[in-house]
Amino acid sequence: VAVAAAAAAGVAAWWYFSQGKPKGPQRVAILDAGAQYGKLIDRRVRELNVESEVVPLDTPPSKLKGKYGAIIISGGPGSCYAADAPAFDPAVLEMGIPVLGVCYGYQLLNHVCGGKVEKAEKREDKQETIEIEPKSALYKGLGRSQTVLLTHGDA
């Protein structure tokens, strides 16, 4: 969530289909894929003094364009391979603004763009400590060791 909040705040970072600070309004749309922690993402973005709004995952690009400078696609309980998988309009990726996927949101972006998402042997619901490369612009201002939450069945 710290990474999502930092990226949404305009930290020079690698984003999917874009690089750098958000273009347009300094507002972030959080496309809700059913994340139990969606409000936490929203709060973290707001704590960085960036206005954010949680909207349905299937919000049409026409309702997002010009209103937001970046998009975060939240996590969620689904699998991108499920018949009833929550989905977004891929035209969102053609809006010319940064899009960041968190957990299921990242898996969904990967799947929509032709990447490979696999079913995990077993579901992971735990906290884990990871080591990051703090020199990366994406992690600017974060410590090398980060505690993250894993809640997924795909990888």
N, CA, C and O of each residue as an XYZ file, in Angstrom:
620
protein
N       0.826     -1.186      0.000
C       0.000      0.000      0.000
C       0.873      1.254      0.000
O       0.524      2.254     -0.626
N       2.011      1.201      0.703
C       2.899      2.364      0.706
C       3.389      2.662     -0.700
O       3.492      3.824     -1.093
N       3.692      1.611     -1.463
C       4.150      1.803     -2.838
C       3.038      2.418     -3.675
O       3.281      3.345     -4.447
N       1.819      1.906     -3.526
C       0.687      2.452     -4.280
C       0.464      3.911     -3.921
O       0.220      4.742     -4.796
N       0.547      4.222     -2.645
C       0.335      5.602     -2.222
C       1.430      6.515     -2.749
O       1.151      7.624     -3.205
N       2.681      6.051     -2.688
C       3.783      6.870     -3.195
C       3.633      7.097     -4.686
O       3.827      8.211     -5.173
N       3.292      6.057     -5.405
C       3.120      6.188     -6.852
C       1.960      7.113     -7.172
O       2.065      7.956     -8.063
N       0.866      6.964     -6.461
C      -0.302      7.801     -6.715
C      -0.021      9.263     -6.404
O      -0.636     10.154     -6.989
N       0.900      9.510     -5.489
C       1.226     10.885     -5.123
C       2.123     11.558     -6.142
O       2.421     12.745     -6.013
N       2.552     10.831     -7.137
C       3.340     11.447     -8.197
C       4.833     11.287     -8.044
O       5.594     11.978     -8.720
N       5.282     10.387     -7.165
C       6.707     10.117     -7.056
C       7.172      9.622     -8.419
O       6.504      8.797     -9.042
N       8.319     10.124     -8.886
C       8.829      9.648    -10.177
C       8.986      8.144    -10.076
O       9.845      7.661     -9.338
N       8.181      7.407    -10.796
C       8.132      5.958    -10.657
C       7.754      5.298    -11.966
O       7.200      5.930    -12.866
N       8.064      4.009    -12.057
C       7.634      3.249    -13.216
C       6.179      2.881    -13.001
O       5.797      2.365    -11.951
N       5.390      3.154    -14.000
C       3.971      2.808    -13.970
C       3.694      2.003    -15.217
O       4.454      2.064    -16.184
N       2.640      1.269    -15.205
C       2.251      0.520    -16.381
C       1.840      1.479    -17.484
O       0.976      2.327    -17.262
N       2.422      1.372    -18.645
C       2.137      2.168    -19.840
C       2.556      3.621    -19.706
O       2.254      4.415    -20.597
N       3.226      4.002    -18.651
C       3.580      5.401    -18.494
C       4.729      5.508    -17.514
O       5.044      4.559    -16.797
N       5.343      6.657    -17.493
C       6.434      6.872    -16.566
C       6.315      8.279    -16.016
O       5.884      9.196    -16.715
N       6.699      8.444    -14.754
C       6.765      9.779    -14.193
C       5.532     10.169    -13.417
O       4.730      9.328    -13.012
N       5.401     11.457    -13.221
C       4.305     11.997    -12.431
C       2.996     11.909    -13.203
O       2.981     11.935    -14.433
N       1.884     11.803    -12.451
C       0.596     11.764    -13.129
C       0.393     12.999    -14.001
O       0.821     14.099    -13.653
N      -0.260     12.799    -15.129
C      -0.599     13.912    -16.013
C      -2.020     14.328    -15.687
O      -2.828     13.491    -15.283
N      -2.337     15.579    -15.850
C      -3.703     16.027    -15.598
C      -3.922     16.313    -14.131
O      -2.976     16.580    -13.390
N      -5.191     16.255    -13.711
C      -5.535     16.600    -12.327
C      -4.792     15.723    -11.323
O      -4.550     14.542    -11.571
N      -4.437     16.314    -10.193
C      -3.759     15.557     -9.141
C      -4.805     14.822     -8.301
O      -4.895     14.996     -7.085
N      -5.584     14.004     -8.986
C      -6.594     13.157     -8.356
C      -6.350     11.741     -8.841
O      -5.925     11.523     -9.975
N      -6.624     10.789     -7.975
C      -6.428      9.388     -8.313
C      -7.766      8.662     -8.226
O      -8.483      8.778     -7.232
N      -8.092      7.914     -9.274
C      -9.262      7.032     -9.241
C      -8.786      5.664     -8.785
O      -7.830      5.117     -9.336
N      -9.445      5.114     -7.786
C      -9.145      3.763     -7.330
C     -10.273      2.879     -7.838
O     -11.387      2.910     -7.315
N      -9.969      2.085     -8.870
C     -10.969      1.183     -9.428
C     -11.089     -0.016     -8.492
O     -10.132     -0.768     -8.310
N     -12.259     -0.186     -7.907
C     -12.478     -1.181     -6.862
C     -12.794     -2.555     -7.442
O     -13.848     -2.763     -8.043
N     -11.867     -3.484     -7.254
C     -12.050     -4.859     -7.722
C     -12.540     -5.759     -6.587
O     -12.455     -6.984     -6.680
N     -13.050     -5.152     -5.521
C     -13.571     -5.922     -4.400
C     -12.590     -6.120     -3.264
O     -12.768     -7.010     -2.433
N     -11.561     -5.299     -3.224
C     -10.514     -5.444     -2.205
C     -11.044     -5.187     -0.807
O     -11.769     -4.223     -0.561
N     -10.668     -6.069      0.098
C     -11.020     -5.829      1.487
C     -10.203     -4.665      2.052
O     -10.551     -4.108      3.093
N      -9.112     -4.296      1.361
C      -8.273     -3.204      1.826
C      -8.334     -1.987      0.902
O      -7.442     -1.141      0.940
N      -9.355     -1.893      0.091
C      -9.506     -0.761     -0.827
C      -9.548      0.579     -0.113
O      -8.969      1.559     -0.582
N     -10.231      0.619      1.015
C     -10.318      1.872      1.771
C      -8.962      2.239      2.371
O      -8.671      3.417      2.574
N      -8.138      1.237      2.654
C      -6.793      1.511      3.162
C      -5.947      2.169      2.071
O      -5.205      3.111      2.350
N      -6.051      1.687      0.847
C      -5.345      2.326     -0.270
C      -5.810      3.769     -0.388
O      -4.995      4.682     -0.521
N      -7.119      3.971     -0.338
C      -7.698      5.313     -0.423
C      -7.142      6.211      0.683
O      -6.738      7.344      0.423
N      -7.124      5.706      1.904
C      -6.629      6.507      3.030
C      -5.158      6.861      2.863
O      -4.760      7.997      3.117
N      -4.348      5.894      2.437
C      -2.911      6.152      2.268
C      -2.656      7.206      1.199
O      -1.783      8.059      1.361
N      -3.399      7.152      0.129
C      -3.252      8.169     -0.924
C      -3.612      9.538     -0.354
O      -2.894     10.512     -0.582
N      -4.707      9.618      0.380
C      -5.146     10.892      0.965
C      -4.159     11.409      2.010
O      -3.987     12.619      2.154
N      -3.510     10.498      2.740
C      -2.503     10.915      3.718
C      -1.331     11.620      3.047
O      -0.600     12.366      3.699
N      -1.147     11.391      1.758
C      -0.095     12.058      0.993
C      -0.616     13.330      0.325
O       0.010     13.875     -0.585
N      -1.777     13.789      0.796
C      -2.403     15.016      0.291
C      -2.737     14.948     -1.192
O      -2.626     15.939     -1.913
N      -3.145     13.774     -1.631
C      -3.615     13.590     -2.998
C      -5.074     13.165     -2.903
O      -5.414     12.211     -2.202
N      -5.919     13.879     -3.608
C      -7.337     13.545     -3.602
C      -7.550     12.220     -4.326
O      -6.967     11.979     -5.383
N      -8.384     11.368     -3.752
C      -8.670     10.083     -4.389
C     -10.151      9.775     -4.262
O     -10.852     10.314     -3.406
N     -10.601      8.899     -5.134
C     -11.999      8.494     -5.126
C     -12.070      7.024     -5.512
O     -11.476      6.605     -6.505
N     -12.801      6.243     -4.720
C     -13.019      4.835     -5.028
C     -14.238      4.755     -5.937
O     -15.316      5.243     -5.599
N     -14.048      4.126     -7.104
C     -15.129      3.996     -8.088
C     -15.219      2.529     -8.516
O     -14.263      1.776     -8.331
N     -16.351      2.117     -9.084
C     -16.475      0.727     -9.534
C     -15.423      0.361    -10.577
O     -15.019      1.195    -11.387
N     -14.989     -0.888    -10.546
C     -13.975     -1.376    -11.476
C     -14.394     -1.189    -12.932
O     -13.553     -0.911    -13.787
N     -15.668     -1.337    -13.213
C     -16.142     -1.245    -14.597
C     -16.525      0.174    -15.026
O     -17.242      0.353    -16.011
N     -16.051      1.176    -14.290
C     -16.322      2.568    -14.673
C     -15.766      2.814    -16.076
O     -14.596      2.529    -16.331
N     -16.588      3.340    -16.991
C     -16.113      3.571    -18.363
C     -15.028      4.644    -18.423
O     -15.064      5.609    -17.659
N     -14.062      4.478    -19.330
C     -13.000      5.473    -19.485
C     -13.543      6.884    -19.706
O     -12.918      7.855    -19.280
N     -14.676      7.008    -20.355
C     -15.256      8.338    -20.607
C     -15.587      9.067    -19.309
O     -15.619     10.297    -19.287
N     -15.834      8.332    -18.231
C     -16.133      8.958    -16.933
C     -14.867      9.220    -16.125
O     -14.914      9.895    -15.097
N     -13.733      8.688    -16.586
C     -12.460      8.863    -15.888
C     -11.581      9.921    -16.551
O     -10.897     10.686    -15.871
N     -11.606      9.959    -17.876
C     -10.709     10.827    -18.650
C     -10.913     12.299    -18.291
O     -12.039     12.796    -18.253
N      -9.809     12.976    -18.031
C      -9.837     14.392    -17.703
C     -10.168     14.689    -16.257
O      -9.970     15.813    -15.796
N     -10.664     13.706    -15.540
C     -11.051     13.891    -14.145
C      -9.957     13.420    -13.184
O      -9.864     13.889    -12.049
N      -9.128     12.480    -13.663
C      -8.088     11.894    -12.822
C      -6.745     11.937    -13.533
O      -6.674     11.860    -14.759
N      -5.679     12.061    -12.744
C      -4.337     12.073    -13.305
C      -3.643     10.732    -13.208
O      -2.565     10.548    -13.774
N      -4.250      9.783    -12.491
C      -3.686      8.441    -12.348
C      -4.791      7.501    -11.890
O      -5.820      7.928    -11.366
N      -4.552      6.212    -12.100
C      -5.520      5.188    -11.708
C      -4.793      4.092    -10.942
O      -3.691      3.683    -11.307
N      -5.433      3.626     -9.871
C      -4.977      2.440     -9.157
C      -6.095      1.413     -9.291
O      -7.254      1.712     -9.002
N      -5.752      0.205     -9.726
C      -6.723     -0.887     -9.747
C      -6.446     -1.722     -8.506
O      -5.361     -2.282     -8.351
N      -7.440     -1.800     -7.622
C      -7.244     -2.451     -6.327
C      -7.156     -3.962     -6.453
O      -7.377     -4.540     -7.517
N      -6.829     -4.573     -5.338
C      -6.870     -6.018     -5.246
C      -8.311     -6.477     -5.129
O      -9.239     -5.669     -5.151
N      -8.482     -7.754     -5.007
C      -9.814     -8.325     -4.867
C      -9.715     -9.823     -4.664
O      -8.639    -10.401     -4.814
N     -10.823    -10.455     -4.324
C     -10.801    -11.882     -4.012
C     -10.811    -12.802     -5.226
O     -10.631    -14.011     -5.079
N     -11.016    -12.260     -6.409
C     -11.203    -13.085     -7.599
C      -9.928    -13.579     -8.246
O      -8.816    -13.195     -7.883
N     -10.138    -14.450     -9.222
C      -9.073    -14.928    -10.098
C      -9.379    -14.374    -11.478
O     -10.532    -14.397    -11.910
N      -8.378    -13.882    -12.168
C      -8.626    -13.302    -13.490
C      -9.067    -14.358    -14.500
O      -9.490    -14.013    -15.603
N      -8.975    -15.642    -14.139
C      -9.424    -16.716    -15.027
C     -10.852    -17.170    -14.742
O     -11.407    -17.956    -15.510
N     -11.452    -16.700    -13.668
C     -12.814    -17.111    -13.329
C     -13.810    -16.547    -14.343
O     -13.624    -15.449    -14.867
N     -14.858    -17.308    -14.609
C     -15.881    -16.873    -15.568
C     -16.520    -15.556    -15.138
O     -16.890    -14.736    -15.979
N     -16.648    -15.360    -13.845
C     -17.269    -14.138    -13.328
C     -16.227    -13.156    -12.772
O     -16.531    -12.353    -11.889
N     -15.008    -13.228    -13.293
C     -13.919    -12.368    -12.809
C     -14.265    -10.895    -12.970
O     -14.715    -10.479    -14.038
N     -14.061    -10.098    -11.919
C     -14.254     -8.654    -12.063
C     -13.328     -8.130    -13.159
O     -12.174     -8.550    -13.248
N     -13.823     -7.224    -13.988
C     -13.036     -6.736    -15.124
C     -13.168     -5.226    -15.281
O     -14.117     -4.614    -14.791
N     -12.201     -4.646    -15.973
C     -12.247     -3.232    -16.320
C     -12.183     -3.123    -17.837
O     -11.830     -4.083    -18.522
N     -12.524     -1.956    -18.353
C     -12.462     -1.716    -19.796
C     -11.001     -1.491    -20.171
O     -10.399     -0.530    -19.692
N     -10.404     -2.345    -21.015
C      -8.998     -2.181    -21.393
C      -8.688     -0.826    -22.032
O      -7.523     -0.434    -22.092
N      -9.696     -0.109    -22.504
C      -9.475      1.225    -23.068
C      -8.925      2.182    -22.016
O      -8.382      3.233    -22.358
N      -9.061      1.828    -20.736
C      -8.469      2.629    -19.654
C      -6.966      2.769    -19.887
O      -6.378      3.801    -19.562
N      -6.344      1.730    -20.449
C      -4.898      1.739    -20.669
C      -4.485      2.656    -21.814
O      -3.296      2.918    -21.998
N      -5.437      3.137    -22.569
C      -5.154      4.020    -23.701
C      -5.443      5.483    -23.375
O      -5.403      6.333    -24.264
N      -5.732      5.781    -22.114
C      -6.076      7.143    -21.711
C      -4.862      8.047    -21.575
O      -5.012      9.265    -21.477
N      -3.666      7.478    -21.568
C      -2.463      8.293    -21.465
C      -2.116      8.724    -20.059
O      -1.335      9.658    -19.876
N      -2.686      8.055    -19.046
C      -2.342      8.364    -17.657
C      -1.795      7.099    -16.999
O      -2.079      5.992    -17.456
N      -1.012      7.257    -15.927
C      -0.441      6.096    -15.244
C      -1.516      5.194    -14.646
O      -2.520      5.672    -14.119
N      -1.293      3.886    -14.735
C      -2.177      2.890    -14.137
C      -1.317      1.947    -13.297
O      -0.350      1.368    -13.793
N      -1.673      1.801    -12.033
C      -0.949      0.920    -11.123
C      -1.899     -0.160    -10.642
O      -2.985      0.148    -10.152
N      -1.511     -1.413    -10.771
C      -2.311     -2.515    -10.256
C      -1.749     -2.994     -8.936
O      -0.535     -3.143     -8.790
N      -2.628     -3.238     -7.969
C      -2.234     -3.761     -6.665
C      -2.852     -5.152     -6.525
O      -4.071     -5.302     -6.616
N      -2.027     -6.152     -6.309
C      -2.452     -7.538     -6.121
C      -3.314     -8.003     -7.302
O      -2.803     -8.109     -8.416
N      -4.606     -8.284     -7.091
C      -5.465     -8.728     -8.197
C      -5.440     -7.709     -9.327
O      -5.470     -8.089    -10.498
N      -5.385     -6.436     -9.004
C      -5.329     -5.399    -10.035
C      -4.112     -5.562    -10.928
O      -4.198     -5.359    -12.139
N      -2.980     -5.928    -10.343
C      -1.768     -6.162    -11.132
C      -1.913     -7.432    -11.961
O      -1.543     -7.456    -13.135
N      -2.449     -8.486    -11.353
C      -2.658     -9.730    -12.091
C      -3.608     -9.505    -13.263
O      -3.397    -10.042    -14.351
N      -4.647     -8.714    -13.042
C      -5.612     -8.414    -14.097
C      -4.953     -7.627    -15.227
O      -5.177     -7.926    -16.400
N      -4.143     -6.624    -14.885
C      -3.405     -5.876    -15.912
C      -2.515     -6.821    -16.716
O      -2.487     -6.767    -17.946
N      -1.802     -7.672    -16.020
C      -0.920     -8.629    -16.673
C      -1.715     -9.534    -17.623
O      -1.298     -9.756    -18.760
N      -2.836    -10.045    -17.171
C      -3.680    -10.940    -17.965
C      -4.245    -10.221    -19.195
O      -4.190    -10.752    -20.304
N      -4.784     -9.026    -19.003
C      -5.371     -8.248    -20.099
C      -4.332     -7.940    -21.173
O      -4.657     -7.876    -22.358
N      -3.094     -7.751    -20.759
C      -2.030     -7.390    -21.707
C      -1.288     -8.609    -22.254
O      -0.239     -8.466    -22.881
N      -1.824     -9.798    -22.021
C      -1.247    -10.999    -22.609
C      -0.210    -11.705    -21.767
O       0.431    -12.647    -22.234
N      -0.035    -11.265    -20.529
C       0.924    -11.918    -19.646
C       0.369    -13.204    -19.068
O      -0.783    -13.564    -19.310
N       1.193    -13.887    -18.309
C       0.811    -15.172    -17.736
C       0.559    -15.030    -16.239
O       1.414    -14.546    -15.498
N      -0.610    -15.451    -15.809
C      -0.973    -15.499    -14.395
C      -1.301    -16.958    -14.111
O      -2.073    -17.573    -14.847
N      -0.726    -17.513    -13.061
C      -0.940    -18.925    -12.759
C      -1.627    -19.100    -11.416
O      -1.477    -18.281    -10.509
N      -2.375    -20.170    -11.309
C      -3.010    -20.534    -10.056
C      -1.921    -20.994     -9.097
O      -1.094    -21.834     -9.453
N      -1.915    -20.456     -7.895
C      -0.933    -20.870     -6.893
C      -1.294    -22.262     -6.368
O      -2.460    -22.657     -6.392
N      -0.292    -22.995     -5.897
C      -0.562    -24.322     -5.331
C      -1.517    -24.221     -4.157
O      -2.398    -25.063     -3.981
N      -1.334    -23.187     -3.362
C      -2.246    -22.951     -2.242
C      -2.400    -21.448     -2.056
O      -1.510    -20.666     -2.393
N      -3.523    -21.073     -1.523
C      -3.824    -19.674     -1.279
C      -2.875    -19.117     -0.215
O      -2.526    -19.815      0.737
N      -2.455    -17.849     -0.380
C      -1.595    -17.202      0.609
C      -2.361    -16.057      1.260
O      -2.833    -15.143      0.584
N      -2.474    -16.123      2.560
C      -3.092    -15.071      3.357
C      -2.195    -14.856      4.563
O      -2.387    -15.470      5.612
N      -1.213    -13.978      4.404
C      -0.253    -13.777      5.485
C       0.509    -12.478      5.283
O       0.447    -11.850      4.227
N       1.234    -12.094      6.335
C       2.169    -10.983      6.223
C       3.533    -11.569      5.901
O       3.882    -12.659      6.352
N       4.289    -10.830      5.117
C       5.620    -11.280      4.717
C       6.544    -10.067      4.725
O       6.118     -8.954      4.417
N       7.793    -10.280      5.074
C       8.783     -9.210      4.990
C       9.565     -9.407      3.701
O      10.076    -10.494      3.433
N       9.652     -8.351      2.911
C      10.390     -8.416      1.650
C      11.517     -7.393      1.672
O      11.477     -6.422      2.428
N      12.503     -7.619      0.847
C      13.604     -6.677      0.667
C      13.433     -6.024     -0.699
O      13.216     -6.707     -1.701
N      13.532     -4.709     -0.732
C      13.391     -3.987     -1.995
C      14.683     -3.251     -2.320
O      15.554     -3.094     -1.464
N      14.795     -2.809     -3.543
C      15.947     -2.018     -3.982
C      15.563     -0.548     -3.829
O      14.903      0.007     -4.708
N      15.963      0.091     -2.731
C      15.531      1.466     -2.479
C      16.039      2.482     -3.499
O      15.564      3.617     -3.517
N      16.996      2.099     -4.350
C      17.481      3.029     -5.374
C      16.467      3.208     -6.498
O      16.521      4.193     -7.235
N      15.544      2.262     -6.631
C      14.517      2.353     -7.668
C      13.597      3.540     -7.377
O      13.206      3.761     -6.231
N      13.260      4.291     -8.401
C      12.376      5.449     -8.231
C      11.022      5.039     -7.663
O      10.389      5.819     -6.951
N      10.573      3.829     -7.969
C       9.280      3.364     -7.472
C       9.260      3.297     -5.951
O       8.216      3.504     -5.331
N      10.406      3.010     -5.350
C      10.467      2.834     -3.909
C      11.111      4.009     -3.186
O      11.502      3.878     -2.026
N      11.225      5.130     -3.836
C      11.844      6.314     -3.253
C      11.208      6.641     -1.896
O       9.987      6.733     -1.765
N      12.063      6.811     -0.911
C      11.595      7.187      0.417
C      11.208      6.013      1.302
O      10.866      6.210      2.468
N      11.256      4.800      0.774
C      10.903      3.628      1.565
C      12.167      2.938      2.060
O      13.219      3.017      1.426
N      12.054      2.264      3.194
C      13.176      1.497      3.718
C      13.389      0.217      2.924
O      12.496     -0.233      2.205
N      14.575     -0.367      3.057
C      14.919     -1.579      2.304
C      14.004     -2.751      2.668
O      13.640     -3.541      1.797
N      13.639     -2.870      3.915
C      12.785     -3.960      4.384
C      11.348     -3.449      4.518
O      11.102     -2.423      5.153
N      10.412     -4.169      3.919
C       9.006     -3.773      3.953
C       8.141     -4.963      4.354
O       8.353     -6.082      3.887
N       7.169     -4.713      5.219
C       6.193     -5.739      5.558
C       5.014     -5.568      4.614
O       4.445     -4.482      4.504
N       4.654     -6.649      3.933
C       3.563     -6.606      2.964
C       2.522     -7.657      3.329
O       2.811     -8.602      4.063
N       1.328     -7.486      2.818
C       0.240     -8.414      3.057
C      -0.016     -9.214      1.791
O      -0.209     -8.640      0.719
N      -0.020    -10.527      1.911
C      -0.329    -11.406      0.786
C      -1.730    -11.971      1.000
O      -1.996    -12.601      2.023
N      -2.610    -11.752      0.057
C      -3.961    -12.317      0.113
C      -4.353    -12.688     -1.310
O      -5.118    -11.972     -1.957
N      -3.830    -13.805     -1.794
C      -4.119    -14.172     -3.176
C      -4.050    -15.676     -3.391
O      -3.444    -16.415     -2.615
N      -4.697    -16.105     -4.480
C      -4.666    -17.506     -4.870
C      -3.990    -17.701     -6.213
O      -3.699    -18.832     -6.602
N      -3.736    -16.608     -6.930
C      -3.020    -16.650     -8.206
C      -1.663    -15.993     -8.024
O      -1.451    -15.234     -7.078
N      -0.752    -16.289     -8.931
C       0.573    -15.681     -8.854
C       1.054    -15.316    -10.236
O       2.155    -14.788    -10.387
